[in-house]
Amino acid sequence: MPAPRRSGEVNRSIARDSRGFTLIELMVTVAIVGILSVVAVVMISRGPGIGLVATELGGGVGEASRKAVSIGPVAPAVVSNEGFTARSRVFIDEDANGVQFYAVEVRRENSPTTSVWEEISRTYIPDDMIIAGAEPGVARTEPGGTVVPLPNDGFELDCQPSGQCAATTIYLSTTGSQEKKRRVVIMPLSANPLVLDGW
């Protein structure tokens, strides 16, 4: 059985164990933090890639579809008066400063025979990207084709109370020297829009 330590030995042992970082440990820690900071700054300055922006746009279509289902059909008198049945939409336009955005809007009755569009979310497109166009139907297959530009008064993608959104292809591209293109394809019977490379 080992002899018990004297109080002086215990104090020296505690002092050795609690002296903190060595200079080398501190330098390694500072170097790792510096490297991580540089990587973070580079990633933040790049902003989101076009693939992420296209995926988020597809998520906006999904949000409009879910809202249409959750709110339900438009009142029959409103449909009869206004002539359409859509309950929600994704609306693509530019703000007063010329910055593109897409908004998810829902249609709510404001009288027994009329309705108004109410914006529930808005997402701005990064400066180095544009929504170049949109058109009814699924994605074209021929490479390098031109796209139908957005109308001056904006483009709207309607979603029915069933959750079905109109078949549409939306075209995005970067504006820098190394142009990248994506298209978001909304299929009428699919809840998840497709994000595809190129046009």
JSON list of N, CA, C and O in Angstrom, two decimals, residues 28-53:
[
{"chain": "A", "resi": 28, "resn": "VAL", "atom": "N", "xyz": [-0.71, 26.76, -32.09]},
{"chain": "A", "resi": 28, "resn": "VAL", "atom": "CA", "xyz": [-1.49, 25.86, -32.94]},
{"chain": "A", "resi": 28, "resn": "VAL", "atom": "C", "xyz": [-2.96, 26.27, -32.94]},
{"chain": "A", "resi": 28, "resn": "VAL", "atom": "O", "xyz": [-3.61, 26.33, -33.98]},
{"chain": "A", "resi": 29, "resn": "THR", "atom": "N", "xyz": [-3.48, 26.60, -31.77]},
{"chain": "A", "resi": 29, "resn": "THR", "atom": "CA", "xyz": [-4.88, 27.02, -31.67]},
{"chain": "A", "resi": 29, "resn": "THR", "atom": "C", "xyz": [-5.13, 28.30, -32.47]},
{"chain": "A", "resi": 29, "resn": "THR", "atom": "O", "xyz": [-6.11, 28.40, -33.21]},
{"chain": "A", "resi": 30, "resn": "VAL", "atom": "N", "xyz": [-4.23, 29.29, -32.34]},
{"chain": "A", "resi": 30, "resn": "VAL", "atom": "CA", "xyz": [-4.38, 30.54, -33.08]},
{"chain": "A", "resi": 30, "resn": "VAL", "atom": "C", "xyz": [-4.30, 30.29, -34.58]},
{"chain": "A", "resi": 30, "resn": "VAL", "atom": "O", "xyz": [-5.06, 30.86, -35.37]},
{"chain": "A", "resi": 31, "resn": "ALA", "atom": "N", "xyz": [-3.40, 29.40, -35.01]},
{"chain": "A", "resi": 31, "resn": "ALA", "atom": "CA", "xyz": [-3.28, 29.08, -36.44]},
{"chain": "A", "resi": 31, "resn": "ALA", "atom": "C", "xyz": [-4.57, 28.44, -36.97]},
{"chain": "A", "resi": 31, "resn": "ALA", "atom": "O", "xyz": [-5.04, 28.78, -38.06]},
{"chain": "A", "resi": 32, "resn": "ILE", "atom": "N", "xyz": [-5.15, 27.52, -36.23]},
{"chain": "A", "resi": 32, "resn": "ILE", "atom": "CA", "xyz": [-6.39, 26.85, -36.67]},
{"chain": "A", "resi": 32, "resn": "ILE", "atom": "C", "xyz": [-7.53, 27.87, -36.77]},
{"chain": "A", "resi": 32, "resn": "ILE", "atom": "O", "xyz": [-8.28, 27.90, -37.75]},
{"chain": "A", "resi": 33, "resn": "VAL", "atom": "N", "xyz": [-7.66, 28.74, -35.77]},
{"chain": "A", "resi": 33, "resn": "VAL", "atom": "CA", "xyz": [-8.70, 29.76, -35.80]},
{"chain": "A", "resi": 33, "resn": "VAL", "atom": "C", "xyz": [-8.50, 30.69, -37.00]},
{"chain": "A", "resi": 33, "resn": "VAL", "atom": "O", "xyz": [-9.45, 31.07, -37.69]},
{"chain": "A", "resi": 34, "resn": "GLY", "atom": "N", "xyz": [-7.24, 31.05, -37.29]},
{"chain": "A", "resi": 34, "resn": "GLY", "atom": "CA", "xyz": [-6.95, 31.90, -38.44]},
{"chain": "A", "resi": 34, "resn": "GLY", "atom": "C", "xyz": [-7.35, 31.26, -39.75]},
{"chain": "A", "resi": 34, "resn": "GLY", "atom": "O", "xyz": [-7.95, 31.90, -40.63]},
{"chain": "A", "resi": 35, "resn": "ILE", "atom": "N", "xyz": [-7.04, 29.99, -39.92]},
{"chain": "A", "resi": 35, "resn": "ILE", "atom": "CA", "xyz": [-7.39, 29.27, -41.16]},
{"chain": "A", "resi": 35, "resn": "ILE", "atom": "C", "xyz": [-8.90, 29.20, -41.31]},
{"chain": "A", "resi": 35, "resn": "ILE", "atom": "O", "xyz": [-9.45, 29.45, -42.39]},
{"chain": "A", "resi": 36, "resn": "LEU", "atom": "N", "xyz": [-9.61, 28.85, -40.25]},
{"chain": "A", "resi": 36, "resn": "LEU", "atom": "CA", "xyz": [-11.07, 28.77, -40.31]},
{"chain": "A", "resi": 36, "resn": "LEU", "atom": "C", "xyz": [-11.69, 30.13, -40.63]},
{"chain": "A", "resi": 36, "resn": "LEU", "atom": "O", "xyz": [-12.67, 30.22, -41.36]},
{"chain": "A", "resi": 37, "resn": "SER", "atom": "N", "xyz": [-11.11, 31.21, -40.09]},
{"chain": "A", "resi": 37, "resn": "SER", "atom": "CA", "xyz": [-11.63, 32.55, -40.38]},
{"chain": "A", "resi": 37, "resn": "SER", "atom": "C", "xyz": [-11.48, 32.91, -41.85]},
{"chain": "A", "resi": 37, "resn": "SER", "atom": "O", "xyz": [-12.39, 33.47, -42.47]},
{"chain": "A", "resi": 38, "resn": "VAL", "atom": "N", "xyz": [-10.32, 32.57, -42.43]},
{"chain": "A", "resi": 38, "resn": "VAL", "atom": "CA", "xyz": [-10.09, 32.86, -43.85]},
{"chain": "A", "resi": 38, "resn": "VAL", "atom": "C", "xyz": [-11.08, 32.08, -44.71]},
{"chain": "A", "resi": 38, "resn": "VAL", "atom": "O", "xyz": [-11.69, 32.63, -45.64]},
{"chain": "A", "resi": 39, "resn": "VAL", "atom": "N", "xyz": [-11.30, 30.81, -44.40]},
{"chain": "A", "resi": 39, "resn": "VAL", "atom": "CA", "xyz": [-12.25, 29.99, -45.16]},
{"chain": "A", "resi": 39, "resn": "VAL", "atom": "C", "xyz": [-13.65, 30.58, -45.05]},
{"chain": "A", "resi": 39, "resn": "VAL", "atom": "O", "xyz": [-14.38, 30.69, -46.04]},
{"chain": "A", "resi": 40, "resn": "ALA", "atom": "N", "xyz": [-14.04, 31.00, -43.84]},
{"chain": "A", "resi": 40, "resn": "ALA", "atom": "CA", "xyz": [-15.38, 31.57, -43.65]},
{"chain": "A", "resi": 40, "resn": "ALA", "atom": "C", "xyz": [-15.56, 32.85, -44.44]},
{"chain": "A", "resi": 40, "resn": "ALA", "atom": "O", "xyz": [-16.59, 33.07, -45.07]},
{"chain": "A", "resi": 41, "resn": "VAL", "atom": "N", "xyz": [-14.55, 33.74, -44.43]},
{"chain": "A", "resi": 41, "resn": "VAL", "atom": "CA", "xyz": [-14.65, 34.99, -45.17]},
{"chain": "A", "resi": 41, "resn": "VAL", "atom": "C", "xyz": [-14.78, 34.73, -46.66]},
{"chain": "A", "resi": 41, "resn": "VAL", "atom": "O", "xyz": [-15.59, 35.36, -47.36]},
{"chain": "A", "resi": 42, "resn": "VAL", "atom": "N", "xyz": [-14.01, 33.78, -47.19]},
{"chain": "A", "resi": 42, "resn": "VAL", "atom": "CA", "xyz": [-14.09, 33.45, -48.62]},
{"chain": "A", "resi": 42, "resn": "VAL", "atom": "C", "xyz": [-15.47, 32.91, -48.96]},
{"chain": "A", "resi": 42, "resn": "VAL", "atom": "O", "xyz": [-16.08, 33.31, -49.96]},
{"chain": "A", "resi": 43, "resn": "MET", "atom": "N", "xyz": [-16.00, 32.03, -48.13]},
{"chain": "A", "resi": 43, "resn": "MET", "atom": "CA", "xyz": [-17.32, 31.46, -48.42]},
{"chain": "A", "resi": 43, "resn": "MET", "atom": "C", "xyz": [-18.42, 32.51, -48.35]},
{"chain": "A", "resi": 43, "resn": "MET", "atom": "O", "xyz": [-19.32, 32.54, -49.17]},
{"chain": "A", "resi": 44, "resn": "ILE", "atom": "N", "xyz": [-18.34, 33.42, -47.37]},
{"chain": "A", "resi": 44, "resn": "ILE", "atom": "CA", "xyz": [-19.36, 34.46, -47.23]},
{"chain": "A", "resi": 44, "resn": "ILE", "atom": "C", "xyz": [-19.28, 35.45, -48.39]},
{"chain": "A", "resi": 44, "resn": "ILE", "atom": "O", "xyz": [-20.29, 35.87, -48.94]},
{"chain": "A", "resi": 45, "resn": "SER", "atom": "N", "xyz": [-18.06, 35.81, -48.79]},
{"chain": "A", "resi": 45, "resn": "SER", "atom": "CA", "xyz": [-17.92, 36.79, -49.87]},
{"chain": "A", "resi": 45, "resn": "SER", "atom": "C", "xyz": [-18.38, 36.24, -51.20]},
{"chain": "A", "resi": 45, "resn": "SER", "atom": "O", "xyz": [-18.82, 36.98, -52.07]},
{"chain": "A", "resi": 46, "resn": "ARG", "atom": "N", "xyz": [-18.33, 34.94, -51.39]},
{"chain": "A", "resi": 46, "resn": "ARG", "atom": "CA", "xyz": [-18.80, 34.35, -52.64]},
{"chain": "A", "resi": 46, "resn": "ARG", "atom": "C", "xyz": [-20.33, 34.41, -52.74]},
{"chain": "A", "resi": 46, "resn": "ARG", "atom": "O", "xyz": [-20.88, 34.49, -53.82]},
{"chain": "A", "resi": 47, "resn": "GLY", "atom": "N", "xyz": [-21.00, 34.36, -51.61]},
{"chain": "A", "resi": 47, "resn": "GLY", "atom": "CA", "xyz": [-22.46, 34.34, -51.63]},
{"chain": "A", "resi": 47, "resn": "GLY", "atom": "C", "xyz": [-22.96, 32.97, -52.07]},
{"chain": "A", "resi": 47, "resn": "GLY", "atom": "O", "xyz": [-22.19, 32.07, -52.38]},
{"chain": "A", "resi": 48, "resn": "PRO", "atom": "N", "xyz": [-24.28, 32.81, -52.11]},
{"chain": "A", "resi": 48, "resn": "PRO", "atom": "CA", "xyz": [-24.83, 31.51, -52.49]},
{"chain": "A", "resi": 48, "resn": "PRO", "atom": "C", "xyz": [-24.60, 31.22, -53.96]},
{"chain": "A", "resi": 48, "resn": "PRO", "atom": "O", "xyz": [-24.65, 32.12, -54.80]},
{"chain": "A", "resi": 49, "resn": "GLY", "atom": "N", "xyz": [-24.36, 29.97, -54.29]},
{"chain": "A", "resi": 49, "resn": "GLY", "atom": "CA", "xyz": [-24.19, 29.57, -55.68]},
{"chain": "A", "resi": 49, "resn": "GLY", "atom": "C", "xyz": [-25.53, 29.52, -56.39]},
{"chain": "A", "resi": 49, "resn": "GLY", "atom": "O", "xyz": [-26.60, 29.50, -55.76]},
{"chain": "A", "resi": 50, "resn": "ILE", "atom": "N", "xyz": [-25.47, 29.46, -57.72]},
{"chain": "A", "resi": 50, "resn": "ILE", "atom": "CA", "xyz": [-26.71, 29.47, -58.50]},
{"chain": "A", "resi": 50, "resn": "ILE", "atom": "C", "xyz": [-27.55, 28.22, -58.23]},
{"chain": "A", "resi": 50, "resn": "ILE", "atom": "O", "xyz": [-28.77, 28.26, -58.26]},
{"chain": "A", "resi": 51, "resn": "GLY", "atom": "N", "xyz": [-26.87, 27.10, -57.94]},
{"chain": "A", "resi": 51, "resn": "GLY", "atom": "CA", "xyz": [-27.62, 25.88, -57.62]},
{"chain": "A", "resi": 51, "resn": "GLY", "atom": "C", "xyz": [-28.47, 26.05, -56.38]},
{"chain": "A", "resi": 51, "resn": "GLY", "atom": "O", "xyz": [-29.63, 25.62, -56.33]},
{"chain": "A", "resi": 52, "resn": "LEU", "atom": "N", "xyz": [-27.90, 26.71, -55.36]},
{"chain": "A", "resi": 52, "resn": "LEU", "atom": "CA", "xyz": [-28.65, 26.95, -54.12]},
{"chain": "A", "resi": 52, "resn": "LEU", "atom": "C", "xyz": [-29.81, 27.91, -54.36]},
{"chain": "A", "resi": 52, "resn": "LEU", "atom": "O", "xyz": [-30.92, 27.69, -53.87]},
{"chain": "A", "resi": 53, "resn": "VAL", "atom": "N", "xyz": [-29.57, 28.97, -55.13]},
{"chain": "A", "resi": 53, "resn": "VAL", "atom": "CA", "xyz": [-30.64, 29.93, -55.43]},
{"chain": "A", "resi": 53, "resn": "VAL", "atom": "C", "xyz": [-31.77, 29.25, -56.18]},
{"chain": "A", "resi": 53, "resn": "VAL", "atom": "O", "xyz": [-32.96, 29.45, -55.89]}
]
